[in-house]
Amino acid sequence: MKRIASRDNPLFKELRKLSSTSQARKHAGLSVLEGLHLCQTYLAVIGAPRHAVFDAQRLDRPDDCHPELLALHDHVPADRQVWLEGKLMQDLETVQAGQGVVFVVDTPAPSLPDRITESCVWLDRIQDPGNVGSILRSCAAAGVRHAFLSEETAFAWSPKVLRSGQGAHFSLTIHEQVDLEALMARLDVPLVATTLDDAQSLYGPALPPKAAWVFGHEGQGVRPALQQAAQVRVHIPQEAAAESLNVAAAAAVCLFEQRRQRLSAQ
Amino acid sequence: MKRIASRDNPLFKELRKLSSTSQARKHAGLSVLEGLHLCQTYLAVIGAPRHAVFDAQRLDRPDDCHPELLALHDHVPADRQVWLEGKLMQDLETVQAGQGVVFVVDTPAPSLPDRITESCVWLDRIQDPGNVGSILRSCAAAGVRHAFLSEETAFAWSPKVLRSGQGAHFSLTIHEQVDLEALMARLDVPLVATTLDDAQSLYGPALPPKAAWVFGHEGQGVRPALQQAAQVRVHIPQEAAAESLNVAAAAAVCLFEQRRQRLSAQ
């Protein structure tokens, strides 16, 4: 276990750089997880992080310390622990009321599968980190294990997407910067696009039990090339006067309608 | 039509105060709508605003101006128009790339109905403005017209909730600062709570065709008093390993499952 008291410490400088710039994280192939829930989930699902950074001020006074922080610390191997003294922890935490723990972990970089044979989601230029995180969370909850994110989709391992994903990242395989149009050649399941044009009702003919769902840009929707290539085009029947649904809400409705049909077929 | 060129103009000072502080808006009973889409929707659904504030720099050069901004301006009565010269518009806009239009409108303050006889949503201490806006948008899309927001729920007419609601506000009746426990006495439809304990599957017995859906705090869920009082408790069947869904995603799944059942019964 290392204790660091100085801002000039080389490891602290490295940690600070990682927590403050996405370039540094991408360059190093590392991600930063903040807060109890994300770190607990990582430890339970994946295992020990590269560095588990704790606020020494809290751990040094176990009687005042949040019991979940103490328990988390107990489960991390000592050689991965970094304790920061004084106010150093606050330099690392990006949220105002930090919880005294930050993990530095390897960002997964899975290689593309030769063939896509399972249900998955494709995110086509979804900009808002909250939407991307919410969709990943809905995938994990619905039992969809693979996500393919186009260029211009929010970076999945950014702090905002991680926060909104609430740990879903660790039970999914997430591919980023994917050329979705080229990916179509690898599909062994139907591509299903949500669209308003020339589409069947989500509640019409039965959905394919396995599918690649493509959800699109908040304003422009799914790009035309993918809409046209889709084997199934569905729309969610809505009130005439209403705007279309938020994309993360629409994704949840679609993935859980497929799940409902799957459960009722069992 | 008024043209304003000086920051010392009393109307400009009033507009600036309204756009910059929620206290000023609440005190005056006014809300500020930013951008083409919200203003267009307001004009189409509700009518003329109190003030329609335009960027004179854009309207003065119609050849370079966004055609939707010109069209919007054409539909607003001249006596409601305020044109801001120079850089004054940028003082009002809260987003970086503003679209040159801001409406000041009356914040609706509907009185509570004596009896609740239609489907509605109850939001119990939902903190995140994006979640509140997304749920309001899902309500409008699903044909649910009434929302009751507890104390500690994000203020529905804040800029962030308005942006996330995408105009849904104008087709709903939104009650705020509601004592939800007291509201139960007015219910003529069943209260349905989403919960993990002692709950039927959302895909189990048929849902009530009309219901008051209560969705709760991002971390703590629906408060126990409302859970216990609910006539129906439902859970969304999820993968065992997954975290629960984001509350706005869960609300969309529930409201559209009710809609699916309603449509299939017709």
Short mmCIF file of C-alpha atoms in Angstrom, two decimals:
data_model
loop_
_atom_site.label_atom_id
_atom_site.label_comp_id
_atom_site.label_asym_id
_atom_site.label_seq_id
_atom_site.Cartn_x
_atom_site.Cartn_y
_atom_site.Cartn_z
CA MET A 1 0.00 0.00 0.00
CA LYS A 2 1.34 3.43 -0.95
CA ARG A 3 0.58 6.65 0.92
CA ILE A 4 0.99 9.91 -0.95
CA ALA A 5 1.10 13.28 0.75
CA SER A 6 2.60 15.49 -1.95
CA ARG A 7 1.22 16.85 -5.18
CA ASP A 8 4.71 16.41 -6.63
CA ASN A 9 4.61 12.65 -6.28
CA PRO A 10 4.96 11.15 -9.78
CA LEU A 11 2.16 8.61 -9.32
CA PHE A 12 -0.18 11.33 -8.04
CA LYS A 13 0.67 13.49 -11.04
CA GLU A 14 -0.15 10.58 -13.31
CA LEU A 15 -3.45 9.91 -11.52
CA ARG A 16 -4.38 13.55 -11.71
CA LYS A 17 -3.70 13.64 -15.44
CA LEU A 18 -5.84 10.55 -15.98
CA SER A 19 -8.74 11.95 -13.98
CA SER A 20 -8.68 15.31 -15.72
CA THR A 21 -8.29 14.62 -19.46
CA SER A 22 -9.89 12.10 -21.73
CA GLN A 23 -6.88 12.25 -24.06
CA ALA A 24 -4.63 10.99 -21.27
CA ARG A 25 -7.06 8.16 -20.54
CA LYS A 26 -7.40 7.17 -24.17
CA HIS A 27 -3.65 7.37 -24.72
CA ALA A 28 -2.99 5.10 -21.74
CA GLY A 29 -5.92 2.78 -22.43
CA LEU A 30 -7.20 3.40 -18.92
CA SER A 31 -10.51 4.51 -17.41
CA VAL A 32 -11.34 6.18 -14.12
CA LEU A 33 -14.26 4.95 -12.02
CA GLU A 34 -15.56 7.27 -9.35
CA GLY A 35 -17.64 6.50 -6.29
CA LEU A 36 -18.65 3.50 -4.24
CA HIS A 37 -21.19 1.93 -6.54
CA LEU A 38 -19.07 1.79 -9.70
CA CYS A 39 -15.99 0.58 -7.82
CA GLN A 40 -17.94 -2.07 -5.88
CA THR A 41 -19.47 -3.34 -9.11
CA TYR A 42 -16.12 -3.44 -10.89
CA LEU A 43 -14.55 -5.39 -8.05
CA ALA A 44 -17.43 -7.87 -7.95
CA VAL A 45 -17.72 -8.41 -11.70
CA ILE A 46 -14.19 -7.90 -13.07
CA GLY A 47 -11.79 -8.03 -10.10
CA ALA A 48 -8.97 -5.89 -8.74
CA PRO A 49 -8.26 -2.57 -10.47
CA ARG A 50 -4.82 -1.29 -11.46
CA HIS A 51 -4.98 1.34 -8.76
CA ALA A 52 -7.58 1.68 -6.02
CA VAL A 53 -7.21 5.23 -4.77
CA PHE A 54 -8.63 5.99 -1.33
CA ASP A 55 -9.01 9.12 0.77
CA ALA A 56 -6.63 8.47 3.67
CA GLN A 57 -8.45 11.03 5.81
CA ARG A 58 -11.48 8.75 5.82
CA LEU A 59 -9.78 5.36 6.22
CA ASP A 60 -7.56 6.68 9.01
CA ARG A 61 -10.68 7.28 11.12
CA PRO A 62 -12.63 4.02 10.68
CA ASP A 63 -15.23 5.00 13.26
CA ASP A 64 -16.35 7.96 11.13
CA CYS A 65 -15.86 6.25 7.78
CA HIS A 66 -18.71 5.03 5.58
CA PRO A 67 -18.91 1.27 6.28
CA GLU A 68 -19.15 0.48 2.55
CA LEU A 69 -15.89 2.35 1.94
CA LEU A 70 -14.20 0.31 4.65
CA ALA A 71 -15.61 -2.92 3.23
CA LEU A 72 -14.51 -2.00 -0.28
CA HIS A 73 -11.00 -1.26 0.96
CA ASP A 74 -10.91 -4.66 2.70
CA HIS A 75 -11.54 -6.42 -0.60
CA VAL A 76 -8.80 -4.71 -2.62
CA PRO A 77 -5.34 -6.34 -2.56
CA ALA A 78 -2.94 -4.12 -0.59
CA ASP A 79 -0.48 -3.76 -3.48
CA ARG A 80 -3.16 -2.03 -5.57
CA GLN A 81 -4.06 0.51 -2.88
CA VAL A 82 -3.02 4.15 -2.99
CA TRP A 83 -3.97 6.31 0.00
CA LEU A 84 -4.06 10.05 -0.59
CA GLU A 85 -3.50 12.35 2.35
CA GLY A 86 -4.81 15.83 3.07
CA LYS A 87 -6.86 17.35 0.26
CA LEU A 88 -5.28 15.34 -2.55
CA MET A 89 -8.37 13.19 -3.12
CA GLN A 90 -10.44 16.25 -4.01
CA ASP A 91 -8.06 16.98 -6.89
CA LEU A 92 -9.03 13.65 -8.41
CA GLU A 93 -12.78 13.60 -7.86
CA THR A 94 -14.87 15.26 -10.56
CA VAL A 95 -18.14 15.32 -8.58
CA GLN A 96 -18.64 17.80 -5.78
CA ALA A 97 -19.41 15.43 -2.95
CA GLY A 98 -16.98 12.61 -3.72
CA GLN A 99 -17.17 9.34 -1.83
CA GLY A 100 -13.46 8.91 -1.22
CA VAL A 101 -12.67 6.21 -3.76
CA VAL A 102 -11.50 6.18 -7.37
CA PHE A 103 -10.42 3.11 -9.36
CA VAL A 104 -8.09 3.23 -12.35
CA VAL A 105 -8.84 0.28 -14.64
CA ASP A 106 -7.91 -0.99 -18.07
CA THR A 107 -10.37 0.17 -20.72
CA PRO A 108 -11.54 -2.96 -22.52
CA ALA A 109 -10.73 -2.96 -26.23
CA PRO A 110 -12.49 -6.05 -27.53
CA SER A 111 -11.87 -7.08 -31.11
CA LEU A 112 -14.86 -7.30 -33.43
CA PRO A 113 -16.46 -10.73 -33.65
CA ASP A 114 -16.21 -12.51 -36.99
CA ARG A 115 -19.94 -13.16 -36.94
CA ILE A 116 -22.70 -11.51 -34.88
CA THR A 117 -24.97 -14.30 -33.69
CA GLU A 118 -26.50 -12.78 -30.54
CA SER A 119 -28.79 -9.85 -29.80
CA CYS A 120 -26.96 -6.53 -29.64
CA VAL A 121 -27.49 -2.78 -29.89
CA TRP A 122 -25.94 -0.45 -32.42
CA LEU A 123 -25.71 3.22 -31.43
CA ASP A 124 -25.53 5.52 -34.43
CA ARG A 125 -24.11 8.95 -33.46
CA ILE A 126 -25.89 9.23 -30.10
CA GLN A 127 -24.45 12.42 -28.63
CA ASP A 128 -25.69 12.69 -25.09
CA PRO A 129 -23.62 10.79 -22.49
CA GLY A 130 -26.71 10.30 -20.32
CA ASN A 131 -28.53 8.63 -23.20
CA VAL A 132 -25.61 6.32 -24.01
CA GLY A 133 -25.25 5.31 -20.34
CA SER A 134 -29.00 4.75 -19.95
CA ILE A 135 -29.12 2.55 -23.07
CA LEU A 136 -26.16 0.44 -21.87
CA ARG A 137 -27.95 0.04 -18.54
CA SER A 138 -31.16 -1.02 -20.30
CA CYS A 139 -29.17 -3.55 -22.36
CA ALA A 140 -27.72 -5.16 -19.24
CA ALA A 141 -31.17 -5.24 -17.62
CA ALA A 142 -32.81 -6.72 -20.72
CA GLY A 143 -30.12 -9.38 -21.19
CA VAL A 144 -28.54 -7.89 -24.31
CA ARG A 145 -24.77 -8.33 -23.90
CA HIS A 146 -23.13 -6.60 -26.86
CA ALA A 147 -23.02 -2.96 -27.94
CA PHE A 148 -21.49 -1.46 -31.07
CA LEU A 149 -20.98 2.32 -31.00
CA SER A 150 -20.37 4.35 -34.15
CA GLU A 151 -17.92 7.19 -34.51
CA GLU A 152 -19.54 10.38 -33.11
CA THR A 153 -21.33 8.41 -30.41
CA ALA A 154 -20.37 9.62 -26.90
CA PHE A 155 -17.31 7.75 -25.60
CA ALA A 156 -18.63 4.89 -23.44
CA TRP A 157 -15.83 5.05 -20.84
CA SER A 158 -16.16 8.79 -20.15
CA PRO A 159 -17.05 9.70 -16.55
CA LYS A 160 -20.56 10.86 -17.50
CA VAL A 161 -21.44 7.71 -19.44
CA LEU A 162 -19.96 5.52 -16.70
CA ARG A 163 -22.03 7.34 -14.07
CA SER A 164 -25.20 7.01 -16.09
CA GLY A 165 -24.45 3.34 -16.88
CA GLN A 166 -24.31 2.49 -13.14
CA GLY A 167 -22.02 -0.49 -13.67
CA ALA A 168 -23.71 -1.91 -16.77
CA HIS A 169 -20.40 -1.48 -18.63
CA PHE A 170 -18.85 -4.39 -16.74
CA SER A 171 -21.40 -6.96 -17.86
CA LEU A 172 -21.36 -5.90 -21.53
CA THR A 173 -18.92 -6.15 -24.41
CA ILE A 174 -18.70 -2.61 -25.78
CA HIS A 175 -17.13 -1.94 -29.16
CA GLU A 176 -16.41 1.71 -30.00
CA GLN A 177 -15.57 3.70 -33.12
CA VAL A 178 -17.25 1.00 -35.20
CA ASP A 179 -18.02 1.42 -38.89
CA LEU A 180 -21.64 0.26 -38.63
CA GLU A 181 -22.20 0.09 -42.36
CA ALA A 182 -19.25 -2.28 -42.75
CA LEU A 183 -20.43 -4.24 -39.71
CA MET A 184 -23.58 -5.29 -41.55
CA ALA A 185 -21.55 -7.90 -43.46
CA ARG A 186 -20.93 -9.76 -40.19
CA LEU A 187 -24.59 -10.04 -39.16
CA ASP A 188 -26.21 -13.44 -38.68
CA VAL A 189 -29.24 -11.89 -36.94
CA PRO A 190 -31.69 -9.40 -38.49
CA LEU A 191 -30.98 -5.69 -38.26
CA VAL A 192 -33.96 -3.90 -36.68
CA ALA A 193 -34.22 -0.12 -37.03
CA THR A 194 -36.61 2.22 -35.23
CA THR A 195 -38.00 4.72 -37.71
CA LEU A 196 -41.15 6.60 -38.59
CA ASP A 197 -41.23 5.72 -42.30
CA ASP A 198 -42.49 2.50 -43.79
CA ALA A 199 -42.41 0.69 -40.48
CA GLN A 200 -44.45 -1.94 -38.70
CA SER A 201 -45.80 -1.33 -35.21
CA LEU A 202 -43.56 -2.57 -32.40
CA TYR A 203 -46.73 -4.35 -31.26
CA GLY A 204 -47.48 -5.82 -34.69
CA PRO A 205 -45.89 -9.03 -36.06
CA ALA A 206 -43.67 -10.88 -33.57
CA LEU A 207 -40.16 -9.45 -33.22
CA PRO A 208 -37.19 -11.62 -34.16
CA PRO A 209 -36.08 -13.41 -30.96
CA LYS A 210 -32.50 -12.30 -31.66
CA ALA A 211 -31.80 -8.98 -33.34
CA ALA A 212 -29.31 -6.19 -33.85
CA TRP A 213 -31.23 -3.08 -32.73
CA VAL A 214 -30.03 0.20 -34.19
CA PHE A 215 -30.87 3.45 -32.41
CA GLY A 216 -29.91 6.81 -33.86
CA HIS A 217 -28.91 10.42 -33.31
CA GLU A 218 -31.15 12.46 -30.99
CA GLY A 219 -32.23 14.81 -33.78
CA GLN A 220 -31.72 12.95 -37.03
CA GLY A 221 -32.44 9.36 -36.01
CA VAL A 222 -30.85 6.35 -37.66
CA ARG A 223 -28.81 7.22 -40.78
CA PRO A 224 -30.64 6.37 -44.03
CA ALA A 225 -28.14 3.69 -45.17
CA LEU A 226 -28.82 1.65 -42.03
CA GLN A 227 -32.58 2.25 -42.16
CA GLN A 228 -32.68 1.00 -45.73
CA ALA A 229 -30.54 -2.03 -44.98
CA ALA A 230 -32.63 -3.06 -41.97
CA GLN A 231 -34.60 -6.29 -42.39
CA VAL A 232 -37.21 -5.01 -39.94
CA ARG A 233 -38.31 -1.39 -39.44
CA VAL A 234 -40.46 -0.71 -36.39
CA HIS A 235 -42.13 2.30 -34.88
CA ILE A 236 -43.50 2.73 -31.38
CA PRO A 237 -47.19 3.72 -31.63
CA GLN A 238 -47.50 7.15 -30.01
CA GLU A 239 -50.08 9.85 -29.54
CA ALA A 240 -50.38 11.88 -32.73
CA ALA A 241 -49.73 15.21 -31.02
CA ALA A 242 -46.57 14.08 -29.27
CA GLU A 243 -42.97 14.48 -30.21
CA SER A 244 -41.07 11.26 -30.63
CA LEU A 245 -39.68 9.65 -27.51
CA ASN A 246 -36.25 10.33 -26.10
CA VAL A 247 -33.89 7.78 -27.72
CA ALA A 248 -32.98 6.10 -24.41
CA ALA A 249 -36.67 5.76 -23.53
CA ALA A 250 -37.41 4.35 -27.00
CA ALA A 251 -34.54 1.86 -26.67
CA ALA A 252 -35.87 0.67 -23.30
CA VAL A 253 -39.37 0.20 -24.74
CA CYS A 254 -38.02 -1.83 -27.70
CA LEU A 255 -35.59 -4.01 -25.75
CA PHE A 256 -38.19 -4.83 -23.11
CA GLU A 257 -40.90 -5.55 -25.67
CA GLN A 258 -38.51 -8.09 -27.20
CA ARG A 259 -37.82 -9.44 -23.71
CA ARG A 260 -41.56 -9.67 -22.97
CA GLN A 261 -42.12 -11.69 -26.13
CA ARG A 262 -39.15 -13.94 -25.31
CA LEU A 263 -40.39 -14.55 -21.76
CA SER A 264 -43.94 -15.27 -22.89
CA ALA A 265 -42.68 -17.78 -25.49
CA GLN A 266 -40.90 -19.84 -22.84
CA MET B 1 -42.37 45.58 -32.05
CA LYS B 2 -39.64 46.86 -29.74
CA ARG B 3 -35.97 47.11 -30.62
CA ILE B 4 -33.49 47.20 -27.77
CA ALA B 5 -29.86 48.21 -28.23
CA SER B 6 -28.81 49.00 -24.66
CA ARG B 7 -28.13 46.80 -21.66
CA ASP B 8 -29.63 49.57 -19.54
CA ASN B 9 -33.06 49.21 -21.08
CA PRO B 10 -35.49 48.26 -18.28
CA LEU B 11 -37.21 45.50 -20.29
CA PHE B 12 -33.84 43.99 -21.21
CA LYS B 13 -32.79 44.06 -17.57
CA GLU B 14 -36.00 42.26 -16.66
CA LEU B 15 -35.50 39.65 -19.40
CA ARG B 16 -31.93 39.08 -18.32
CA LYS B 17 -32.99 38.54 -14.73
CA LEU B 18 -35.64 36.05 -15.80
CA SER B 19 -33.22 34.10 -17.95
CA SER B 20 -30.54 33.93 -15.29
CA THR B 21 -32.28 33.05 -12.02
CA SER B 22 -34.96 30.55 -11.20
CA GLN B 23 -36.04 32.66 -8.22
CA ALA B 24 -36.92 35.53 -10.53
CA ARG B 25 -38.91 33.19 -12.77
CA LYS B 26 -40.76 31.61 -9.87
CA HIS B 27 -41.47 34.98 -8.28
CA ALA B 28 -42.92 36.34 -11.53
CA GLY B 29 -44.73 33.11 -12.43
CA LEU B 30 -42.93 33.08 -15.78
CA SER B 31 -40.84 30.56 -17.69
CA VAL B 32 -38.20 31.01 -20.37
CA LEU B 33 -38.21 28.81 -23.47
CA GLU B 34 -35.05 28.67 -25.52
CA GLY B 35 -34.54 27.62 -29.11
CA LEU B 36 -36.62 27.02 -32.20
CA HIS B 37 -38.24 23.73 -31.31
CA LEU B 38 -39.63 24.69 -27.91
CA CYS B 39 -40.85 28.09 -29.16
CA GLN B 40 -42.45 26.60 -32.28
CA THR B 41 -44.23 23.98 -30.19
CA TYR B 42 -45.46 26.56 -27.68
CA LEU B 43 -46.83 28.76 -30.45
CA ALA B 44 -48.58 25.83 -32.12
CA VAL B 45 -50.06 24.31 -28.97
CA ILE B 46 -50.64 27.24 -26.60
CA GLY B 47 -50.43 30.44 -28.68
CA ALA B 48 -48.58 33.75 -28.48
CA PRO B 49 -46.06 34.19 -25.64
CA ARG B 50 -45.77 37.23 -23.38
CA HIS B 51 -42.54 38.23 -25.05
CA ALA B 52 -40.96 36.70 -28.14
CA VAL B 53 -37.35 37.79 -28.03
CA PHE B 54 -35.40 37.62 -31.29
CA ASP B 55 -31.82 38.26 -32.31
CA ALA B 56 -32.11 41.39 -34.50
CA GLN B 57 -28.76 40.61 -36.11
CA ARG B 58 -30.31 37.54 -37.70
CA LEU B 59 -33.73 38.91 -38.66
CA ASP B 60 -32.16 42.04 -40.15
CA ARG B 61 -30.43 39.83 -42.73
CA PRO B 62 -33.22 37.54 -43.92
CA ASP B 63 -31.08 36.02 -46.67
CA ASP B 64 -28.66 34.59 -44.11
CA CYS B 65 -31.28 33.79 -41.48
CA HIS B 66 -32.48 30.27 -40.65
CA PRO B 67 -35.79 29.93 -42.53
CA GLU B 68 -37.50 28.44 -39.48
CA LEU B 69 -36.55 31.48 -37.43
CA LEU B 70 -38.06 33.76 -40.07
CA ALA B 71 -41.22 31.66 -40.20
CA LEU B 72 -41.52 31.63 -36.42
CA HIS B 73 -41.16 35.41 -36.33
CA ASP B 74 -43.91 35.73 -38.97
CA HIS B 75 -46.34 33.90 -36.72
CA VAL B 76 -45.82 35.99 -33.59
CA PRO B 77 -48.02 39.10 -33.21
CA ALA B 78 -45.85 42.21 -33.63
CA ASP B 79 -46.77 43.64 -30.21
CA ARG B 80 -45.18 40.60 -28.52
CA GLN B 81 -41.88 40.89 -30.40
CA VAL B 82 -38.69 42.20 -28.86
CA TRP B 83 -35.65 42.46 -31.13
CA LEU B 84 -32.27 42.58 -29.42
CA GLU B 85 -29.43 44.28 -31.21
CA GLY B 86 -25.69 43.62 -31.10
CA LYS B 87 -24.60 40.96 -28.63
CA LEU B 88 -27.57 41.34 -26.29
CA MET B 89 -29.16 38.03 -27.30
CA GLN B 90 -26.12 36.12 -26.10
CA ASP B 91 -26.67 37.51 -22.61
CA LEU B 92 -30.03 35.76 -22.54
CA GLU B 93 -29.21 32.40 -24.09
CA THR B 94 -27.96 29.74 -21.69
CA VAL B 95 -26.76 27.31 -24.36
CA GLN B 96 -23.56 27.97 -26.25
CA ALA B 97 -24.87 27.95 -29.80
CA GLY B 98 -28.20 29.68 -29.33
CA GLN B 99 -30.75 29.77 -32.12
CA GLY B 100 -31.70 33.42 -31.80
CA VAL B 101 -35.09 33.08 -30.14
CA VAL B 102 -36.34 33.02 -26.54
CA PHE B 103 -39.97 33.08 -25.42
CA VAL B 104 -41.13 34.35 -22.04
CA VAL B 105 -44.38 32.61 -21.10
CA ASP B 106 -46.71 32.23 -18.14
CA THR B 107 -45.86 29.20 -16.03
CA PRO B 108 -49.09 27.21 -15.71
CA ALA B 109 -50.26 26.78 -12.12
CA PRO B 110 -53.19 24.39 -12.41
CA SER B 111 -55.24 23.72 -9.32
CA LEU B 112 -55.50 20.15 -8.09
CA PRO B 113 -58.48 18.21 -9.44
CA ASP B 114 -61.13 17.19 -6.90
CA ARG B 115 -60.98 13.63 -8.16
CA ILE B 116 -58.34 11.87 -10.26
CA THR B 117 -60.20 9.83 -12.84
CA GLU B 118 -57.60 9.55 -15.64
CA SER B 119 -54.19 7.92 -16.00
CA CYS B 120 -51.38 10.03 -14.59
CA VAL B 121 -47.82 9.82 -13.31
CA TRP B 122 -46.61 10.71 -9.84
CA LEU B 123 -42.94 11.63 -9.52
CA ASP B 124 -41.62 11.06 -6.01
CA ARG B 125 -38.39 13.07 -5.41
CA ILE B 126 -36.87 12.50 -8.85
CA GLN B 127 -33.74 14.65 -8.78
CA ASP B 128 -32.28 14.62 -12.25
CA PRO B 129 -33.77 17.21 -14.66
CA GLY B 130 -33.04 14.95 -17.62
CA ASN B 131 -35.04 12.13 -16.03
CA VAL B 132 -38.01 14.40 -15.24
CA GLY B 133 -38.03 15.80 -18.78
CA SER B 134 -37.72 12.35 -20.34
CA ILE B 135 -40.63 11.00 -18.24
CA LEU B 136 -42.85 13.97 -19.20
CA ARG B 137 -41.98 13.30 -22.85
CA SER B 138 -42.83 9.61 -22.47
CA CYS B 139 -46.16 10.58 -20.86
CA ALA B 140 -47.10 12.77 -23.80
CA ALA B 141 -46.07 10.03 -26.24
CA ALA B 142 -48.00 7.35 -24.35
CA GLY B 143 -51.15 9.48 -24.05
CA VAL B 144 -50.91 10.12 -20.31
CA ARG B 145 -51.93 13.74 -19.77
CA HIS B 146 -51.44 14.52 -16.08
CA ALA B 147 -48.32 14.65 -13.92
CA PHE B 148 -48.05 15.25 -10.17
CA LEU B 149 -44.57 16.12 -8.90
CA SER B 150 -43.65 15.90 -5.22
CA GLU B 151 -41.53 18.39 -3.31
CA GLU B 152 -37.84 17.65 -4.03
CA THR B 153 -38.61 16.61 -7.59
CA ALA B 154 -36.71 18.75 -10.13
CA PHE B 155 -38.70 21.86 -11.09
CA ALA B 156 -40.55 21.02 -14.31
CA TRP B 157 -40.23 24.49 -15.86
CA SER B 158 -36.46 24.79 -15.38
CA PRO B 159 -34.44 25.20 -18.59
CA LYS B 160 -32.93 21.70 -18.34
CA VAL B 161 -36.25 19.93 -17.81
CA LEU B 162 -37.84 21.98 -20.59
CA ARG B 163 -35.02 21.06 -22.97
CA SER B 164 -35.26 17.39 -22.11
CA GLY B 165 -39.08 17.46 -22.36
CA GLN B 166 -38.90 18.71 -25.98
CA GLY B 167 -42.30 20.40 -25.81
CA ALA B 168 -44.15 17.66 -23.90
CA HIS B 169 -44.91 20.24 -21.18
CA PHE B 170 -47.41 22.00 -23.41
CA SER B 171 -49.66 18.99 -23.90
CA LEU B 172 -49.66 17.98 -20.23
CA THR B 173 -51.15 19.32 -17.02
CA ILE B 174 -48.24 19.45 -14.59
CA HIS B 175 -48.84 19.92 -10.87
CA GLU B 176 -45.78 20.71 -8.77
CA GLN B 177 -44.91 20.68 -5.07
CA VAL B 178 -47.68 18.17 -4.50
CA ASP B 179 -48.14 16.30 -1.22
CA LEU B 180 -48.45 12.86 -2.82
CA GLU B 181 -49.53 11.12 0.38
CA ALA B 182 -52.44 13.54 0.76
CA LEU B 183 -53.24 13.19 -2.92
CA MET B 184 -54.12 9.52 -2.46
CA ALA B 185 -57.50 10.57 -1.01
CA ARG B 186 -58.48 12.01 -4.40
CA LEU B 187 -57.76 8.86 -6.41
CA ASP B 188 -60.51 7.15 -8.39
CA VAL B 189 -57.97 5.01 -10.29
CA PRO B 190 -55.59 2.46 -8.77
CA LEU B 191 -52.16 3.58 -7.59
CA VAL B 192 -49.47 1.45 -9.27
CA ALA B 193 -45.95 1.47 -7.83
CA THR B 194 -42.80 0.03 -9.37
CA THR B 195 -40.85 -1.80 -6.71
CA LEU B 196 -38.71 -4.87 -6.18
CA ASP B 197 -40.55 -6.18 -3.11
CA ASP B 198 -43.75 -8.18 -3.13
CA ALA B 199 -44.56 -7.25 -6.70
CA GLN B 200 -46.17 -8.89 -9.69
CA SER B 201 -44.39 -9.00 -13.04
CA LEU B 202 -45.21 -6.11 -15.37
CA TYR B 203 -45.98 -8.88 -17.85
CA GLY B 204 -48.15 -10.84 -15.40
CA PRO B 205 -51.85 -10.09 -14.75
CA ALA B 206 -53.34 -7.40 -16.98
CA LEU B 207 -52.58 -3.85 -15.89
CA PRO B 208 -55.44 -1.55 -14.91
CA PRO B 209 -56.47 0.33 -18.08
CA LYS B 210 -56.30 3.59 -16.10
CA ALA B 211 -53.76 4.04 -13.34
CA ALA B 212 -51.74 6.51 -11.31
CA TRP B 213 -48.16 5.37 -11.85
CA VAL B 214 -45.69 6.38 -9.15
CA PHE B 215 -41.97 6.47 -9.98
CA GLY B 216 -39.40 7.26 -7.32
CA HIS B 217 -36.04 8.72 -6.38
CA GLU B 218 -33.04 7.57 -8.46
CA GLY B 219 -31.37 5.90 -5.47
CA GLN B 220 -34.12 5.16 -2.98
CA GLY B 221 -37.07 4.44 -5.24
CA VAL B 222 -40.68 5.11 -4.28
CA ARG B 223 -41.10 6.10 -0.62
CA PRO B 224 -42.42 3.26 1.59
CA ALA B 225 -45.74 4.98 2.43
CA LEU B 226 -46.68 5.13 -1.26
CA GLN B 227 -45.42 1.61 -1.96
CA GLN B 228 -47.55 0.26 0.85
CA ALA B 229 -50.61 2.21 -0.21
CA ALA B 230 -50.38 1.09 -3.84
CA GLN B 231 -53.15 -1.23 -5.02
CA VAL B 232 -50.77 -2.76 -7.55
CA ARG B 233 -47.03 -3.26 -7.18
CA VAL B 234 -45.15 -4.26 -10.30
CA HIS B 235 -41.55 -5.06 -11.17
CA ILE B 236 -39.95 -5.19 -14.59
CA PRO B 237 -38.38 -8.64 -15.06
CA GLN B 238 -34.65 -8.07 -15.50
CA GLU B 239 -31.47 -10.09 -15.77
CA ALA B 240 -30.36 -11.20 -12.32
CA ALA B 241 -26.90 -9.69 -12.63
CA ALA B 242 -28.10 -6.27 -13.74
CA GLU B 243 -28.66 -3.13 -11.78
CA SER B 244 -32.17 -1.78 -11.87
CA LEU B 245 -33.10 0.36 -14.85
CA ASN B 246 -32.76 4.12 -14.98
CA VAL B 247 -36.03 5.56 -13.67
CA ALA B 248 -36.90 7.29 -16.95
CA ALA B 249 -36.28 4.06 -18.88
CA ALA B 250 -38.40 2.12 -16.37
CA ALA B 251 -41.21 4.67 -16.69
CA ALA B 252 -41.16 4.38 -20.49
CA VAL B 253 -41.31 0.58 -20.29
CA CYS B 254 -44.29 0.69 -17.88
CA LEU B 255 -46.28 3.39 -19.67
CA PHE B 256 -45.84 1.71 -23.04
CA GLU B 257 -46.68 -1.75 -21.69
CA GLN B 258 -49.96 -0.22 -20.47
CA ARG B 259 -50.42 1.39 -23.87
CA ARG B 260 -49.71 -1.92 -25.64
CA GLN B 261 -52.36 -3.65 -23.56
CA ARG B 262 -54.84 -0.83 -24.22
CA LEU B 263 -54.22 -0.91 -27.98
CA SER B 264 -54.52 -4.69 -28.15
CA ALA B 265 -57.83 -4.58 -26.27
CA GLN B 266 -59.40 -2.27 -28.85
#
